[in-house]
Tab-separated table of C-alpha atoms in Angstrom:
chain	number	residue	atom	x	y	z
A	1	MET	CA	41.344	11.007	1.172
A	2	GLU	CA	37.724	10.245	0.283
A	3	CYS	CA	35.347	11.322	2.965
A	4	GLU	CA	32.494	9.206	1.651
A	5	ASN	CA	34.311	6.159	3.028
A	6	GLN	CA	33.749	7.326	6.613
A	7	SER	CA	31.415	4.373	7.293
A	8	LEU	CA	34.344	1.990	6.760
A	9	LEU	CA	36.245	3.453	9.708
A	10	THR	CA	35.202	1.127	12.546
A	11	ASP	CA	38.565	0.379	14.154
A	12	LEU	CA	41.634	2.494	14.869
A	13	ILE	CA	45.204	1.527	15.717
A	14	LEU	CA	46.985	3.358	18.533
A	15	LEU	CA	50.633	3.410	17.489
A	16	GLY	CA	51.841	4.412	20.963
A	17	ILE	CA	55.532	4.975	21.597
A	18	PRO	CA	58.273	3.147	19.669
A	19	TYR	CA	60.354	0.750	21.743
A	20	PRO	CA	63.176	-1.718	21.056
A	21	GLN	CA	62.180	-5.228	20.007
A	22	GLY	CA	61.894	-7.554	22.978
A	23	PHE	CA	61.028	-4.794	25.475
A	24	HIS	CA	57.279	-5.400	25.353
A	25	VAL	CA	57.290	-7.598	28.485
A	26	PRO	CA	59.295	-5.168	30.724
A	27	LEU	CA	57.173	-2.250	29.513
A	28	PHE	CA	53.975	-4.241	30.051
A	29	LEU	CA	55.037	-4.970	33.642
A	30	PHE	CA	56.200	-1.370	34.236
A	31	PHE	CA	52.872	0.197	33.240
A	32	LEU	CA	50.910	-2.531	35.032
A	33	ILE	CA	52.796	-1.846	38.287
A	34	ILE	CA	52.332	1.925	37.838
A	35	TYR	CA	48.592	1.410	37.325
A	36	LEU	CA	48.189	-0.867	40.358
A	37	LEU	CA	50.204	1.499	42.585
A	38	THR	CA	48.070	4.439	41.387
A	39	ILE	CA	44.825	2.651	42.252
A	40	VAL	CA	46.107	1.417	45.632
A	41	GLY	CA	47.651	4.807	46.561
A	42	ASN	CA	44.528	6.805	45.786
A	43	ILE	CA	42.194	4.287	47.443
A	44	LEU	CA	44.417	4.490	50.533
A	45	VAL	CA	43.951	8.273	50.572
A	46	LEU	CA	40.156	7.846	50.355
A	47	LEU	CA	40.115	5.223	53.141
A	48	THR	CA	42.366	7.335	55.359
A	49	VAL	CA	40.206	10.443	55.050
A	50	ALA	CA	36.985	8.458	55.502
A	51	SER	CA	38.230	6.650	58.628
A	52	GLU	CA	39.790	9.631	60.442
A	53	PRO	CA	37.277	12.204	61.786
A	54	GLN	CA	40.026	14.818	62.185
A	55	LEU	CA	40.448	14.802	58.389
A	56	HIS	CA	36.809	15.635	57.734
A	57	LYS	CA	37.746	19.134	56.601
A	58	PRO	CA	37.286	21.008	53.285
A	59	MET	CA	40.969	20.517	52.338
A	60	TYR	CA	40.635	16.720	52.507
A	61	TRP	CA	37.198	16.758	50.890
A	62	PHE	CA	38.818	18.270	47.797
A	63	LEU	CA	41.754	15.861	48.113
A	64	CYS	CA	39.278	12.951	47.933
A	65	HIS	CA	37.848	14.381	44.720
A	66	LEU	CA	41.397	14.600	43.352
A	67	SER	CA	41.983	10.936	44.223
A	68	ILE	CA	38.755	9.914	42.480
A	69	LEU	CA	39.829	11.888	39.405
A	70	ASP	CA	43.280	10.274	39.462
A	71	ILE	CA	41.804	6.770	39.670
A	72	ALA	CA	39.429	7.526	36.797
A	73	MET	CA	42.091	9.226	34.645
A	74	SER	CA	44.501	6.354	35.097
A	75	THR	CA	41.758	3.819	34.262
A	76	VAL	CA	40.811	5.677	31.067
A	77	ILE	CA	44.387	5.771	29.722
A	78	VAL	CA	46.735	3.191	31.270
A	79	PRO	CA	44.900	-0.132	30.624
A	80	LYS	CA	44.886	0.630	26.894
A	81	VAL	CA	48.585	1.549	27.043
A	82	ILE	CA	49.224	-1.805	28.751
A	83	ALA	CA	47.156	-3.629	26.110
A	84	GLY	CA	49.352	-2.043	23.433
A	85	PHE	CA	52.231	-4.321	24.478
A	86	VAL	CA	50.106	-7.423	23.764
A	87	GLU	CA	49.549	-8.714	20.225
A	88	GLY	CA	46.392	-7.128	18.807
A	89	GLY	CA	46.069	-4.787	21.785
A	90	LYS	CA	46.700	-1.601	19.821
A	91	VAL	CA	43.296	-1.829	18.114
A	92	ILE	CA	40.521	0.384	19.498
A	93	SER	CA	37.026	0.841	18.093
A	94	PHE	CA	35.961	4.225	16.764
A	95	GLY	CA	33.273	4.437	19.474
A	96	SER	CA	35.764	3.551	22.225
A	97	CYS	CA	38.090	6.221	20.870
A	98	LYS	CA	35.329	8.824	21.213
A	99	THR	CA	34.656	7.663	24.763
A	100	GLN	CA	38.336	7.778	25.704
A	101	LEU	CA	38.768	11.288	24.296
A	102	PHE	CA	35.641	12.534	26.090
A	103	PHE	CA	36.624	11.161	29.501
A	104	TYR	CA	40.253	12.212	29.153
A	105	HIS	CA	39.260	15.854	28.592
A	106	PHE	CA	36.403	15.662	31.105
A	107	LEU	CA	38.645	14.356	33.895
A	108	GLY	CA	41.678	16.440	32.909
A	109	SER	CA	39.843	19.762	32.806
A	110	THR	CA	37.913	18.917	35.993
A	111	GLU	CA	41.266	18.356	37.705
A	112	CYS	CA	42.461	21.783	36.531
A	113	PHE	CA	39.349	23.429	37.964
A	114	LEU	CA	39.750	21.437	41.183
A	115	TYR	CA	43.339	22.686	41.614
A	116	THR	CA	41.931	26.216	41.443
A	117	VAL	CA	39.292	25.406	44.057
A	118	MET	CA	41.986	23.914	46.311
A	119	ALA	CA	44.047	27.114	45.996
A	120	TYR	CA	40.951	29.143	46.953
A	121	ASP	CA	40.480	26.876	49.977
A	122	ARG	CA	44.088	27.520	51.096
A	123	PHE	CA	43.537	31.268	50.536
A	124	LEU	CA	40.520	31.301	52.854
A	125	ALA	CA	42.241	29.120	55.481
A	126	ILE	CA	45.351	31.325	55.685
A	127	CYS	CA	44.107	34.793	54.765
A	128	ARG	CA	40.635	34.673	56.395
A	129	PRO	CA	41.015	32.132	59.238
A	130	LEU	CA	38.298	33.677	61.420
A	131	HIS	CA	35.734	33.443	58.606
A	132	TYR	CA	36.980	30.106	57.199
A	133	ASN	CA	34.358	27.816	58.740
A	134	ALA	CA	31.544	30.124	57.652
A	135	ASP	CA	32.909	30.698	54.129
A	136	MET	CA	33.873	27.059	53.471
A	137	ASN	CA	30.811	25.336	54.909
A	138	HIS	CA	29.347	22.043	53.640
A	139	ARG	CA	27.216	23.755	51.021
A	140	ALA	CA	30.166	25.781	49.700
A	141	CYS	CA	32.323	22.636	49.477
A	142	LEU	CA	29.617	20.816	47.529
A	143	CYS	CA	29.051	23.733	45.156
A	144	LEU	CA	32.765	24.258	44.476
A	145	SER	CA	33.620	20.590	43.955
A	146	PHE	CA	30.645	19.716	41.780
A	147	GLY	CA	31.043	23.028	39.950
A	148	ALA	CA	34.505	21.825	38.930
A	149	TRP	CA	32.997	18.558	37.631
A	150	PHE	CA	30.277	20.434	35.731
A	151	CYS	CA	32.701	22.853	34.064
A	152	GLY	CA	34.939	19.942	33.088
A	153	CYS	CA	31.975	18.138	31.536
A	154	VAL	CA	30.918	21.206	29.508
A	155	HIS	CA	34.475	21.681	28.242
A	156	SER	CA	34.722	18.032	27.175
A	157	VAL	CA	31.316	17.943	25.485
A	158	LEU	CA	32.295	20.937	23.337
A	159	GLU	CA	35.695	19.508	22.391
A	160	THR	CA	34.431	15.981	21.695
A	161	THR	CA	31.448	17.172	19.636
A	162	LEU	CA	33.616	19.445	17.477
A	163	THR	CA	36.302	16.807	16.961
A	164	PHE	CA	33.953	14.048	15.859
A	165	SER	CA	31.695	16.286	13.780
A	166	LEU	CA	34.473	16.223	11.171
A	167	PRO	CA	34.403	13.648	8.352
A	168	TYR	CA	36.875	10.787	8.660
A	169	GLY	CA	38.207	8.668	5.823
A	170	THR	CA	39.862	5.249	5.864
A	171	LYS	CA	43.157	6.297	7.489
A	172	ASN	CA	43.082	4.571	10.874
A	173	GLN	CA	46.526	4.910	12.507
A	174	VAL	CA	46.487	7.214	15.539
A	175	ASN	CA	50.060	8.394	16.047
A	176	TYR	CA	49.741	8.800	19.808
A	177	ILE	CA	49.410	6.756	23.017
A	178	PHE	CA	45.662	7.449	23.329
A	179	CYS	CA	42.850	9.174	21.429
A	180	ASP	CA	43.494	12.895	21.857
A	181	ILE	CA	42.308	15.836	19.780
A	182	PRO	CA	45.525	16.715	17.862
A	183	ALA	CA	46.049	13.075	16.883
A	184	MET	CA	42.430	12.666	15.744
A	185	LEU	CA	42.470	15.884	13.714
A	186	LYS	CA	45.323	14.435	11.646
A	187	LEU	CA	42.989	11.625	10.543
A	188	ALA	CA	40.135	13.951	9.529
A	189	CYS	CA	39.700	14.577	5.825
A	190	GLY	CA	37.919	17.925	6.228
A	191	ASP	CA	39.292	21.361	7.028
A	192	THR	CA	40.601	21.235	10.610
A	193	LYS	CA	41.826	24.837	10.958
A	194	PHE	CA	38.798	25.944	12.994
A	195	ASN	CA	39.092	22.899	15.276
A	196	GLU	CA	42.808	23.480	15.840
A	197	MET	CA	42.224	27.135	16.668
A	198	PHE	CA	39.237	26.384	18.909
A	199	THR	CA	41.195	23.729	20.837
A	200	PHE	CA	44.178	26.050	21.220
A	201	VAL	CA	41.989	28.906	22.504
A	202	ASP	CA	39.707	26.733	24.643
A	203	VAL	CA	42.447	24.710	26.366
A	204	GLY	CA	44.624	27.826	26.640
A	205	LEU	CA	41.790	29.877	28.126
A	206	VAL	CA	40.921	27.211	30.716
A	207	ALA	CA	44.584	26.863	31.691
A	208	MET	CA	45.224	30.623	31.808
A	209	ILE	CA	42.139	31.387	33.915
A	210	CYS	CA	42.952	28.588	36.369
A	211	ILE	CA	46.647	29.548	36.597
A	212	PHE	CA	45.760	33.235	37.041
A	213	LEU	CA	43.358	32.482	39.902
A	214	ILE	CA	45.886	30.131	41.532
A	215	LEU	CA	48.641	32.757	41.267
A	216	MET	CA	46.365	35.454	42.705
A	217	SER	CA	45.471	33.170	45.625
A	218	TYR	CA	49.126	32.470	46.355
A	219	MET	CA	50.110	36.123	46.114
A	220	TYR	CA	47.720	36.853	48.984
A	221	ILE	CA	48.778	33.671	50.806
A	222	VAL	CA	52.510	34.480	50.661
A	223	SER	CA	51.959	38.100	51.752
A	224	THR	CA	49.882	36.853	54.702
A	225	ILE	CA	52.435	34.186	55.679
A	226	LEU	CA	55.269	36.724	55.665
A	227	ARG	CA	53.360	38.780	58.249
A	228	ILE	CA	53.193	35.829	60.665
A	229	HIS	CA	55.635	36.501	63.510
A	230	SER	CA	56.037	32.882	64.610
A	231	THR	CA	58.649	30.874	62.676
A	232	GLU	CA	56.739	27.669	63.381
A	233	GLY	CA	53.535	29.295	62.151
A	234	ARG	CA	55.179	30.346	58.894
A	235	ARG	CA	56.654	26.871	58.441
A	236	ARG	CA	53.290	25.148	58.938
A	237	ALA	CA	51.532	27.576	56.583
A	238	PHE	CA	54.139	27.067	53.846
A	239	SER	CA	54.024	23.305	54.392
A	240	THR	CA	50.266	23.110	53.812
A	241	CYS	CA	50.653	24.954	50.500
A	242	ALA	CA	53.823	23.233	49.232
A	243	ALA	CA	52.108	19.962	48.267
A	244	HIS	CA	49.463	21.814	46.251
A	245	ILE	CA	52.066	23.924	44.430
A	246	ILE	CA	54.114	20.832	43.489
A	247	VAL	CA	51.029	18.987	42.207
A	248	VAL	CA	49.928	22.003	40.148
A	249	MET	CA	53.365	22.260	38.543
A	250	THR	CA	53.500	18.534	37.695
A	251	CYS	CA	50.134	18.954	35.956
A	252	TYR	CA	50.443	22.278	34.139
A	253	VAL	CA	54.064	22.205	32.921
A	254	PRO	CA	53.723	19.058	30.751
A	255	LEU	CA	50.220	20.050	29.617
A	256	ALA	CA	51.443	23.477	28.498
A	257	PHE	CA	54.365	21.862	26.680
A	258	ASN	CA	52.050	19.661	24.590
A	259	TYR	CA	48.986	21.847	24.021
A	260	MET	CA	50.787	25.107	23.376
A	261	ARG	CA	52.455	23.491	20.347
A	262	PRO	CA	49.518	22.869	17.978
A	263	GLY	CA	50.050	19.969	15.605
A	264	ALA	CA	53.197	18.644	17.305
A	265	GLN	CA	53.061	14.832	17.562
A	266	ASP	CA	56.726	13.910	18.009
A	267	LEU	CA	58.292	11.332	20.339
A	268	LEU	CA	58.858	13.934	23.059
A	269	SER	CA	55.145	14.816	23.047
A	270	LYS	CA	54.279	11.152	23.594
A	271	VAL	CA	56.741	10.833	26.476
A	272	VAL	CA	55.344	13.996	28.099
A	273	ALA	CA	51.795	12.670	27.590
A	274	ILE	CA	52.769	9.472	29.405
A	275	PHE	CA	54.028	11.582	32.309
A	276	TYR	CA	50.837	13.586	32.902
A	277	SER	CA	48.371	10.800	32.061
A	278	THR	CA	50.181	7.905	33.778
A	279	LEU	CA	52.675	9.144	36.370
A	280	THR	CA	50.902	12.276	37.688
A	281	PRO	CA	47.925	10.266	39.082
A	282	LEU	CA	50.494	8.167	40.977
A	283	LEU	CA	52.519	11.153	42.222
A	284	ASN	CA	49.542	13.116	43.589
A	285	PRO	CA	48.779	10.835	46.584
A	286	VAL	CA	52.511	10.385	47.248
A	287	ILE	CA	53.143	14.146	47.317
A	288	TYR	CA	50.138	14.915	49.522
A	289	THR	CA	51.048	12.107	51.928
A	290	LEU	CA	54.754	12.906	52.270
A	291	ARG	CA	54.185	16.655	52.627
A	292	ASN	CA	51.275	16.412	55.085
A	293	LYS	CA	51.788	15.414	58.736
A	294	GLU	CA	48.056	14.948	59.369
A	295	MET	CA	47.796	12.458	56.489
A	296	LYS	CA	50.903	10.534	57.608
A	297	ASP	CA	49.639	10.304	61.201
A	298	ALA	CA	46.188	9.186	60.017
A	299	MET	CA	47.701	6.507	57.760
A	300	LEU	CA	49.768	5.190	60.663
A	301	LYS	CA	46.594	4.966	62.769
A	302	LEU	CA	44.874	3.138	59.902
A	303	ARG	CA	47.734	0.630	59.774
A	304	VAL	CA	47.617	0.103	63.520
A	305	LYS	CA	43.855	-0.484	63.474
A	306	LYS	CA	43.979	-3.192	60.795
A	307	PRO	CA	45.371	-6.083	62.883
A	308	GLN	CA	42.879	-5.520	65.694
C-alpha cells in the first residue's frame, strides 16, 4: 500500500455486521427502537432525580452523570449503525471517523472511571456512615465526577492522536460497526506494532486499575455488611450495591473480551461490540430503576404529578 496516497482517503465505509438479504428493515427498526428507548430511559432518570429532593444525594449525582454518558455514547454509535441499513449510509468521512473514535474512547473510559467513583461512594456510605456527609460533600462530588471526565478525555486524546498519526493509504473499508482503534490500525500502511502494544497496555491498565479499586471497595463493603446484625439492614445494604455490581459486569466483561484479544475482528467481536455500545446504555437505567426502591417510588410520584 502506498502511503503517499493518504490525501485521497476522504471517505471510509463501515462494513458493520453481515445480515441476511431482506433483513435491513427489521434491523433498522430494532436499532432505532433501542436508541429511542435508551434516550427516553436515561432522560427519565435525569428528570426523576432532578424533580425529587430526596434523591439529591451523591449516589444519584453520579447516576445522573452515568445517564448523560449513556445518552452521549448511544448517540455517538447507534445513529451510524442505523444509517448502515439505508443505501449509502455506510459511508463516513475520515474526519467524522476521527471524531467518532475520540468520543467513543472519551465516553467509554470516563464511564469506567465513574464506575470506580460510584464504588468508592458505596464504600464510604456503608463502611464510614458517620463520616459520609463530611467525606462526600458537594465539593468532593464535583471533584470526583469531573475528575472522571478529565481522565477519560486525557486517555482519548492520547489514543486518538497516536492512531491518526499513522499514514493511511487508499484502503477504505473499516471491518467493524464503528471507527475503533483495532479496525483503523488494519487500514494503516505504517508499522502499527507500537500502537497495538500501547493500546493493549493503556486500555488494560485503565481497566485493571479501575477493577482493582472496585474490588477493594467491595471487599471492605462485604466485610462490613456481614457484621450488620439486622437481616433487613444487610438486605438493604446488599440491594444498594447489587445494581452497581451488575452494571460493572455488563460493561467490563464484553470490553475485556474484545480488547484483551489484540487484532481480533471476527463476527463475535462485532456482536459483543454491539452489546456494550448499544445495549449497555439501555440496560443501565433499567437496572438502577428495578433494583432501587427510592428510584421506583420517585418515578411513581413523577407519573402521578404529570396529569395535575
